[in-house]
PDB file of C-alpha atoms in Angstrom:
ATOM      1  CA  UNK Y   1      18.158   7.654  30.113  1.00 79.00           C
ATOM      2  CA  UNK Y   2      19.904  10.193  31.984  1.00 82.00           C
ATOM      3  CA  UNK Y   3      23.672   9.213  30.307  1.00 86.00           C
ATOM      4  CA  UNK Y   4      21.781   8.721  27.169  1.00 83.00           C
ATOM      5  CA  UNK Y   5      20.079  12.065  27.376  1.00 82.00           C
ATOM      6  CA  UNK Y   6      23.842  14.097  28.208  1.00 84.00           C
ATOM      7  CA  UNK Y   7      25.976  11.828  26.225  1.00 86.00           C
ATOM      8  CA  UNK Y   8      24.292  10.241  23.470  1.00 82.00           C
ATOM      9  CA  UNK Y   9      23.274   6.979  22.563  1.00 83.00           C
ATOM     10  CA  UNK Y  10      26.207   6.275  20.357  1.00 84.00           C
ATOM     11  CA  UNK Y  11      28.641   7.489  23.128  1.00 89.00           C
ATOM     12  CA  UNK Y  12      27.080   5.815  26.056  1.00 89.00           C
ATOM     13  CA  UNK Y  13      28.705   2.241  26.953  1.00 91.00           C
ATOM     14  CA  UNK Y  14      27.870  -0.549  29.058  1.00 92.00           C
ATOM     15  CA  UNK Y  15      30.345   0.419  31.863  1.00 93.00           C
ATOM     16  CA  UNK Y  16      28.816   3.843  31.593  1.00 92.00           C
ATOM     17  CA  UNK Y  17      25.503   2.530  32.841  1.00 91.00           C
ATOM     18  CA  UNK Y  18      26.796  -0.089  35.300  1.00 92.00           C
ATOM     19  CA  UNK Y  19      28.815   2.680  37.160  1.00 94.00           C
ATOM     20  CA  UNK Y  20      25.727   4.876  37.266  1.00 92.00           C
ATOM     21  CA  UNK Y  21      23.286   2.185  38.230  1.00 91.00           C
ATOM     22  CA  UNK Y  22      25.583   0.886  40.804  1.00 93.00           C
ATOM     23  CA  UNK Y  23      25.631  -2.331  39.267  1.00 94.00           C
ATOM     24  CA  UNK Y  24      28.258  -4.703  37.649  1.00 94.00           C
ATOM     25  CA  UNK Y  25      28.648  -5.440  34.288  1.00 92.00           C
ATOM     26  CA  UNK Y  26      27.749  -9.321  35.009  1.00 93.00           C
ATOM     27  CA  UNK Y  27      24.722  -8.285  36.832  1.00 92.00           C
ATOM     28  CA  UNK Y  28      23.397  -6.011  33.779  1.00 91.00           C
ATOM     29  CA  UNK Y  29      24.345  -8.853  30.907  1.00 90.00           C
ATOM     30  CA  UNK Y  30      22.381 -11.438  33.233  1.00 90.00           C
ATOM     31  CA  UNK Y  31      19.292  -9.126  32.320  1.00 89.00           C
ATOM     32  CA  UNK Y  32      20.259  -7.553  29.210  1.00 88.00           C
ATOM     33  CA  UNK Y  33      22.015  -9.133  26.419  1.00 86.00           C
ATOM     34  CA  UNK Y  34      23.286  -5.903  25.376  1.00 84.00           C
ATOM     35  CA  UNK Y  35      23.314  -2.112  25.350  1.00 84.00           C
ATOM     36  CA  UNK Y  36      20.575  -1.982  23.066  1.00 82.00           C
ATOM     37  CA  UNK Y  37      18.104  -4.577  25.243  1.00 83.00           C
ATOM     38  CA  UNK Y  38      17.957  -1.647  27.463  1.00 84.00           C
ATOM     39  CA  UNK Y  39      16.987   0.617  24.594  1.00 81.00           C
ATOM     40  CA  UNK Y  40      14.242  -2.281  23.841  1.00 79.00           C
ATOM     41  CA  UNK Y  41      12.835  -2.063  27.334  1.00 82.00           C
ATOM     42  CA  UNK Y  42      12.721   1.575  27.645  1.00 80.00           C
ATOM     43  CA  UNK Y  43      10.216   1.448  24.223  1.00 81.00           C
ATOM     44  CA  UNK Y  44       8.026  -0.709  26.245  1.00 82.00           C
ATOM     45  CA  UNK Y  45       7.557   1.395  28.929  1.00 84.00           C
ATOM     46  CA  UNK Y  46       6.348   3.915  27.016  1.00 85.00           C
ATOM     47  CA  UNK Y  47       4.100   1.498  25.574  1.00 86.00           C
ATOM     48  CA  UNK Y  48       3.120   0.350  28.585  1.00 88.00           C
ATOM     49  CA  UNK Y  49       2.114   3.636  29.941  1.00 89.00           C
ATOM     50  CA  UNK Y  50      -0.325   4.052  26.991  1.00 92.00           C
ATOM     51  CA  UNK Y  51      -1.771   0.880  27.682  1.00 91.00           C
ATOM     52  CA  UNK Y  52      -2.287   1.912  30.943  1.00 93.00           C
ATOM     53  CA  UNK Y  53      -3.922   5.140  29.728  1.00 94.00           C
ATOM     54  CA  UNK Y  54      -6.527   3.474  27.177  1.00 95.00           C
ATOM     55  CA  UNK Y  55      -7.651   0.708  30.108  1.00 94.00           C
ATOM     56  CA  UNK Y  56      -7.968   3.395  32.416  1.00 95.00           C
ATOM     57  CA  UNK Y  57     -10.629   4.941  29.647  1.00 96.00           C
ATOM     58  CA  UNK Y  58     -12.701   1.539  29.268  1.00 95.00           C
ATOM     59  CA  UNK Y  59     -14.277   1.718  31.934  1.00 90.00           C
ATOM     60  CA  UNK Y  60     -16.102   4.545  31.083  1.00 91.00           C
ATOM     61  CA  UNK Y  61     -18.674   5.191  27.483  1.00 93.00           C
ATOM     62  CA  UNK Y  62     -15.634   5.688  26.146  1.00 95.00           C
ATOM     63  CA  UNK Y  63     -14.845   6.679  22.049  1.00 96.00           C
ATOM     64  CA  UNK Y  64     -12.692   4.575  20.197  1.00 97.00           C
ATOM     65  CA  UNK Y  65     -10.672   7.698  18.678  1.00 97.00           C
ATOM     66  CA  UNK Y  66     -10.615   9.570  21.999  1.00 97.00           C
ATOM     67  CA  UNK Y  67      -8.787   6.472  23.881  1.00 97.00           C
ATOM     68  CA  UNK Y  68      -6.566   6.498  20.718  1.00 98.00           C
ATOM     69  CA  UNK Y  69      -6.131  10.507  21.020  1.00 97.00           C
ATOM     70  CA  UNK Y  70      -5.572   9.736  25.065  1.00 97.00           C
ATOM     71  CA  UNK Y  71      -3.056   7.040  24.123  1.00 96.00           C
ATOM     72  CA  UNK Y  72      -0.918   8.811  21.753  1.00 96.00           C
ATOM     73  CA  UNK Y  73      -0.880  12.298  23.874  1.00 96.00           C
ATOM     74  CA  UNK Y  74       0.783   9.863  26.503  1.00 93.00           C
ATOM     75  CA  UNK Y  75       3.076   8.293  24.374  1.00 92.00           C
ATOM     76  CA  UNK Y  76       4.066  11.857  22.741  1.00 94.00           C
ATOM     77  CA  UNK Y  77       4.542  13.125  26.400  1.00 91.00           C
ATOM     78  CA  UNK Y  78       6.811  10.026  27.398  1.00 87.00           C
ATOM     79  CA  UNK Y  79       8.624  11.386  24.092  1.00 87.00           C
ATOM     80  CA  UNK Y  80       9.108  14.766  24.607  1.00 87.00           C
ATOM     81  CA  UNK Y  81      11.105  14.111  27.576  1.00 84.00           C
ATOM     82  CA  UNK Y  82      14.004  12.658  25.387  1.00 82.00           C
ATOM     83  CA  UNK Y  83      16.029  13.229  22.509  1.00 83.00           C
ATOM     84  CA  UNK Y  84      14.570  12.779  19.020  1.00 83.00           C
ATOM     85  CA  UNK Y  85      17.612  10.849  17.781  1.00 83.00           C
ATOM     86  CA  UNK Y  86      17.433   8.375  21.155  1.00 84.00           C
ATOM     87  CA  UNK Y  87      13.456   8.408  19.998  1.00 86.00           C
ATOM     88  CA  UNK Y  88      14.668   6.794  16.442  1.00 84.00           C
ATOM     89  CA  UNK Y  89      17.322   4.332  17.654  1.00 83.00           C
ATOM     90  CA  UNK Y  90      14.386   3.539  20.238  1.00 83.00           C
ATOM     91  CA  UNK Y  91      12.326   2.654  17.291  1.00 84.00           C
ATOM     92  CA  UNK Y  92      15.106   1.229  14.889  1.00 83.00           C
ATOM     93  CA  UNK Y  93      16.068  -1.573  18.196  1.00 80.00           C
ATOM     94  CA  UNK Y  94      11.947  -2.114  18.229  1.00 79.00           C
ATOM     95  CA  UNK Y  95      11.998  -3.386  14.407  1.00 79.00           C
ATOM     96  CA  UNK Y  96      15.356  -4.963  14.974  1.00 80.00           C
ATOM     97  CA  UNK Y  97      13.688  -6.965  17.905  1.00 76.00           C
ATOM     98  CA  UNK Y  98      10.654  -7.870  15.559  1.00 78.00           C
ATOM     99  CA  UNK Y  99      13.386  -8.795  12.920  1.00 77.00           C
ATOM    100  CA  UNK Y 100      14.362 -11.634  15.511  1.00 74.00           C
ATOM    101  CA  UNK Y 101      11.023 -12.794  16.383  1.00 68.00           C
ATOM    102  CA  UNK Y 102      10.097 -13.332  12.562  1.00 75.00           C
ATOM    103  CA  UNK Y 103      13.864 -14.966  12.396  1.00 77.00           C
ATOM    104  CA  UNK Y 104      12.855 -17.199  14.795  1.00 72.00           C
ATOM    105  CA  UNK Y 105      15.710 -15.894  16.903  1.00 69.00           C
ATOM    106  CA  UNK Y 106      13.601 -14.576  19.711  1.00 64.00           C
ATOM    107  CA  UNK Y 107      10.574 -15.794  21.612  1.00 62.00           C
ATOM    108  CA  UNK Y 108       7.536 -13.141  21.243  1.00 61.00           C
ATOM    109  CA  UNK Y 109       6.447 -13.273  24.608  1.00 55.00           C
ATOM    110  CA  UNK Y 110       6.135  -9.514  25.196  1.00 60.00           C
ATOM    111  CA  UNK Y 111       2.960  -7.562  25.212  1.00 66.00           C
ATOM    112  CA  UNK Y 112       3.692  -4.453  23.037  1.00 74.00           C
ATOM    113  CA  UNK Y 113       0.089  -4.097  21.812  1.00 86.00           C
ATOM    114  CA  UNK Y 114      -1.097  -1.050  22.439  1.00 91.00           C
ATOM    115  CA  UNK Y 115      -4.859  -1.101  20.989  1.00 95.00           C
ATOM    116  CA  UNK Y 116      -5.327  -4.614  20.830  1.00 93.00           C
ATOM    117  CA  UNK Y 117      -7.511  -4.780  24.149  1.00 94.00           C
ATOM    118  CA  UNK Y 118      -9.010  -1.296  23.306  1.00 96.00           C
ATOM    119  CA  UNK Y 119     -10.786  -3.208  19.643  1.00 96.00           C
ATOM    120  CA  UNK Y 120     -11.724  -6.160  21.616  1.00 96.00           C
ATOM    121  CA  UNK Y 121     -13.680  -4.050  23.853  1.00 96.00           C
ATOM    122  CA  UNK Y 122     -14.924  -2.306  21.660  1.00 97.00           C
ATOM    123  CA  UNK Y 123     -15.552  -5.009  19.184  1.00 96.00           C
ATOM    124  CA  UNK Y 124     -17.926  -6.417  22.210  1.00 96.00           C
ATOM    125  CA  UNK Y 125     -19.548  -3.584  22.759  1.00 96.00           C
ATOM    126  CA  UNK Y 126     -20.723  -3.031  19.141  1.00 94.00           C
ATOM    127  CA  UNK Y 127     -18.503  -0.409  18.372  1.00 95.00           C
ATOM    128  CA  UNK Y 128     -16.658  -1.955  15.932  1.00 96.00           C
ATOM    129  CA  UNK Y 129     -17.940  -4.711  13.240  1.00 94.00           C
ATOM    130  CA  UNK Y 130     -17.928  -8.278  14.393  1.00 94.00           C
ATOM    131  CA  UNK Y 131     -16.054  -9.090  10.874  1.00 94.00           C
ATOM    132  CA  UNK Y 132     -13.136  -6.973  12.110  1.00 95.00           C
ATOM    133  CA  UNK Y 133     -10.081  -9.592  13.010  1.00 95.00           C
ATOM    134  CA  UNK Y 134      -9.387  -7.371  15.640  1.00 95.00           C
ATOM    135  CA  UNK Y 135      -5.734  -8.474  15.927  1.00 92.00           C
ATOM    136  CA  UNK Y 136      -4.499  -7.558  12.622  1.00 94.00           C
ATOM    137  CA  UNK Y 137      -5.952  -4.275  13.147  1.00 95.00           C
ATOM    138  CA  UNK Y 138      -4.065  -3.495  15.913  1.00 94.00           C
ATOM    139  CA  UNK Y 139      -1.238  -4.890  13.932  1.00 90.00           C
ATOM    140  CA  UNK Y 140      -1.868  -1.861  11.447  1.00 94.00           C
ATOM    141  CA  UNK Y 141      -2.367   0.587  14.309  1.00 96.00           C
ATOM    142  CA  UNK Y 142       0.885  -0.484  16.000  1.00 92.00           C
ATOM    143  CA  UNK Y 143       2.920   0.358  12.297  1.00 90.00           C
ATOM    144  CA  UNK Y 144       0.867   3.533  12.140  1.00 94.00           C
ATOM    145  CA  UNK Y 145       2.321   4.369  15.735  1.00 94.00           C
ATOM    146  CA  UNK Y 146       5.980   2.937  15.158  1.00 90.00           C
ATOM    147  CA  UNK Y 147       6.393   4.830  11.668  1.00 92.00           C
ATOM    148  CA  UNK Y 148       4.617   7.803  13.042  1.00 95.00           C
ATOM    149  CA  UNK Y 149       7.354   8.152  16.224  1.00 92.00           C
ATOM    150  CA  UNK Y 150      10.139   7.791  13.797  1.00 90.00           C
ATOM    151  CA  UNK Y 151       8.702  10.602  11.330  1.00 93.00           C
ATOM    152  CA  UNK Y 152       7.939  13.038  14.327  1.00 94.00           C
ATOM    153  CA  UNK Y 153      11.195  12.375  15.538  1.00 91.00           C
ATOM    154  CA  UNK Y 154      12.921  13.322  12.467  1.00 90.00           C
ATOM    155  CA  UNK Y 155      10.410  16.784  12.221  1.00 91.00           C
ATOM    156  CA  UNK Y 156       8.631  15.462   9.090  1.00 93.00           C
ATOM    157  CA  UNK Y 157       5.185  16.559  11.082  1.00 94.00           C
ATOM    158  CA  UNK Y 158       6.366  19.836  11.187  1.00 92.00           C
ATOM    159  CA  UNK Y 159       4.352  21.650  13.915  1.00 91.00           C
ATOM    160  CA  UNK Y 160       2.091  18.810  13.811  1.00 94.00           C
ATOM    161  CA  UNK Y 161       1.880  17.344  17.142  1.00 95.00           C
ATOM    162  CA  UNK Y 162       2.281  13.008  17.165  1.00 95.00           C
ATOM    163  CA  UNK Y 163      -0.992  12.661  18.318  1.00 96.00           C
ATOM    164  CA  UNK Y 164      -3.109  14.720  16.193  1.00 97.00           C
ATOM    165  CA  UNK Y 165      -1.490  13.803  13.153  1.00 97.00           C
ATOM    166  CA  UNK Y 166      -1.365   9.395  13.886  1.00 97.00           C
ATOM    167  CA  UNK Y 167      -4.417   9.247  15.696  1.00 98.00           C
ATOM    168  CA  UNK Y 168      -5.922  10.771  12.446  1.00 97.00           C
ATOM    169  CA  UNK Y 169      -4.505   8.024  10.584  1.00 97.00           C
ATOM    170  CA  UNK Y 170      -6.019   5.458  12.755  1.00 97.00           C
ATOM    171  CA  UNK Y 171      -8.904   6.447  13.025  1.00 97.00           C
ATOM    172  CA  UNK Y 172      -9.503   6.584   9.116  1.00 97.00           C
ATOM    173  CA  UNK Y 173      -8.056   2.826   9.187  1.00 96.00           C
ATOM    174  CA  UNK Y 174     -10.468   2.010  11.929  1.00 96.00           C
ATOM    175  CA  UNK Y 175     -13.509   3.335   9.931  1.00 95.00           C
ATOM    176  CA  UNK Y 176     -12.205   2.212   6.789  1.00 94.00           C
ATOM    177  CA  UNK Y 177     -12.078  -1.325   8.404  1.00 92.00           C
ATOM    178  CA  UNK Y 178     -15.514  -0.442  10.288  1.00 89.00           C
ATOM    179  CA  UNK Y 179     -17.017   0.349   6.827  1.00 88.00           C
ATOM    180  CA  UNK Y 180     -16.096  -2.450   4.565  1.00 81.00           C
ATOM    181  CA  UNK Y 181     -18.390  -5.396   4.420  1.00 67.00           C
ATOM    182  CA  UNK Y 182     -16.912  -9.171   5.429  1.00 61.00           C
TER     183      UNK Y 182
END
């Protein structure tokens, strides 16, 4: 993050990283298939953090748009820390990556959902309709969140923080979906 941060993610290569991880080039291709795996992974620890955040918040009488709000301020935070245009490529190698699991071309093994355990809670607990297929809803939340990161990054929220602004727009999906009837 560090060369891509100084350097740029365009002008950042392989050897780059090996030299500053102390690794060799055989040793990083036996994990990553390329430059832009790495790129891949990095997403999902940012995702991963936000996960972290809204189990962390089930435990308590929790509100589904506050664990979103919770979420999201982590996710923005994890963003802050990096360049917007390394934020876009970020999001660019996520829908390349779903591009290969649709293809076939890649096994979808990884656990990327970042409200999917929040609506199943919360669809137990009453707070959201039993109709609600839980799953595609998070689907929807997850594109809210993807195409929400890549308009922040290119500063079409303005002074609109991330958070405020998607967790809006989830929430209106989740009472829109809340609302409806089967």
């Amino acid at each position: 993050m560090a060369l891509w941060r100084t350097n740029g993610y365009a002008n950042t290569t392989v050897a780059d990283i090996c030299r500053a991880a102390g690794v060799s080039r055989a040793l990083f291709y036996f994990y990553f298939p390329a430059k832009e795996d790495v790129l891949f992974e990095v997403g999902l620890l940012s995702t991963r953090a936000a996960q972290k955040t809204v189990r962390s918040l089930l435990d308590t009488d929790y509100d589904i748009e506050v664990v979103i709000a919770e979420a999201l301020r982590s996710l923005e935070r994890s963003m802050a820390r990096n360049p917007r245009d390394l934020i876009v490529e970020t999001i660019l190698e996520g829908y390349r990556h779903e591009h290969r699991i649709l293809a076939g071309d890649e096994r979808n093994d990884i656990d990327a959902d970042m409200f999917g355990e929040l609506f199943a809670k919360a669809q137990s607990d009453g707070k959201l309709a039993a109709h609600i297929d839980v799953g595609h809803l998070s689907h929807l939340a997850g594109m809210h969140v993807s195409e929400g990161v890549r308009h922040w990054a290119s500063g079409s929220f303005g002074d609109r923080p991330f958070a405020e602004v998607v967790t809006n727009d989830i929430a209106a999906l989740v009472a829109g979906y809340n609302m409806r009837a089967n």
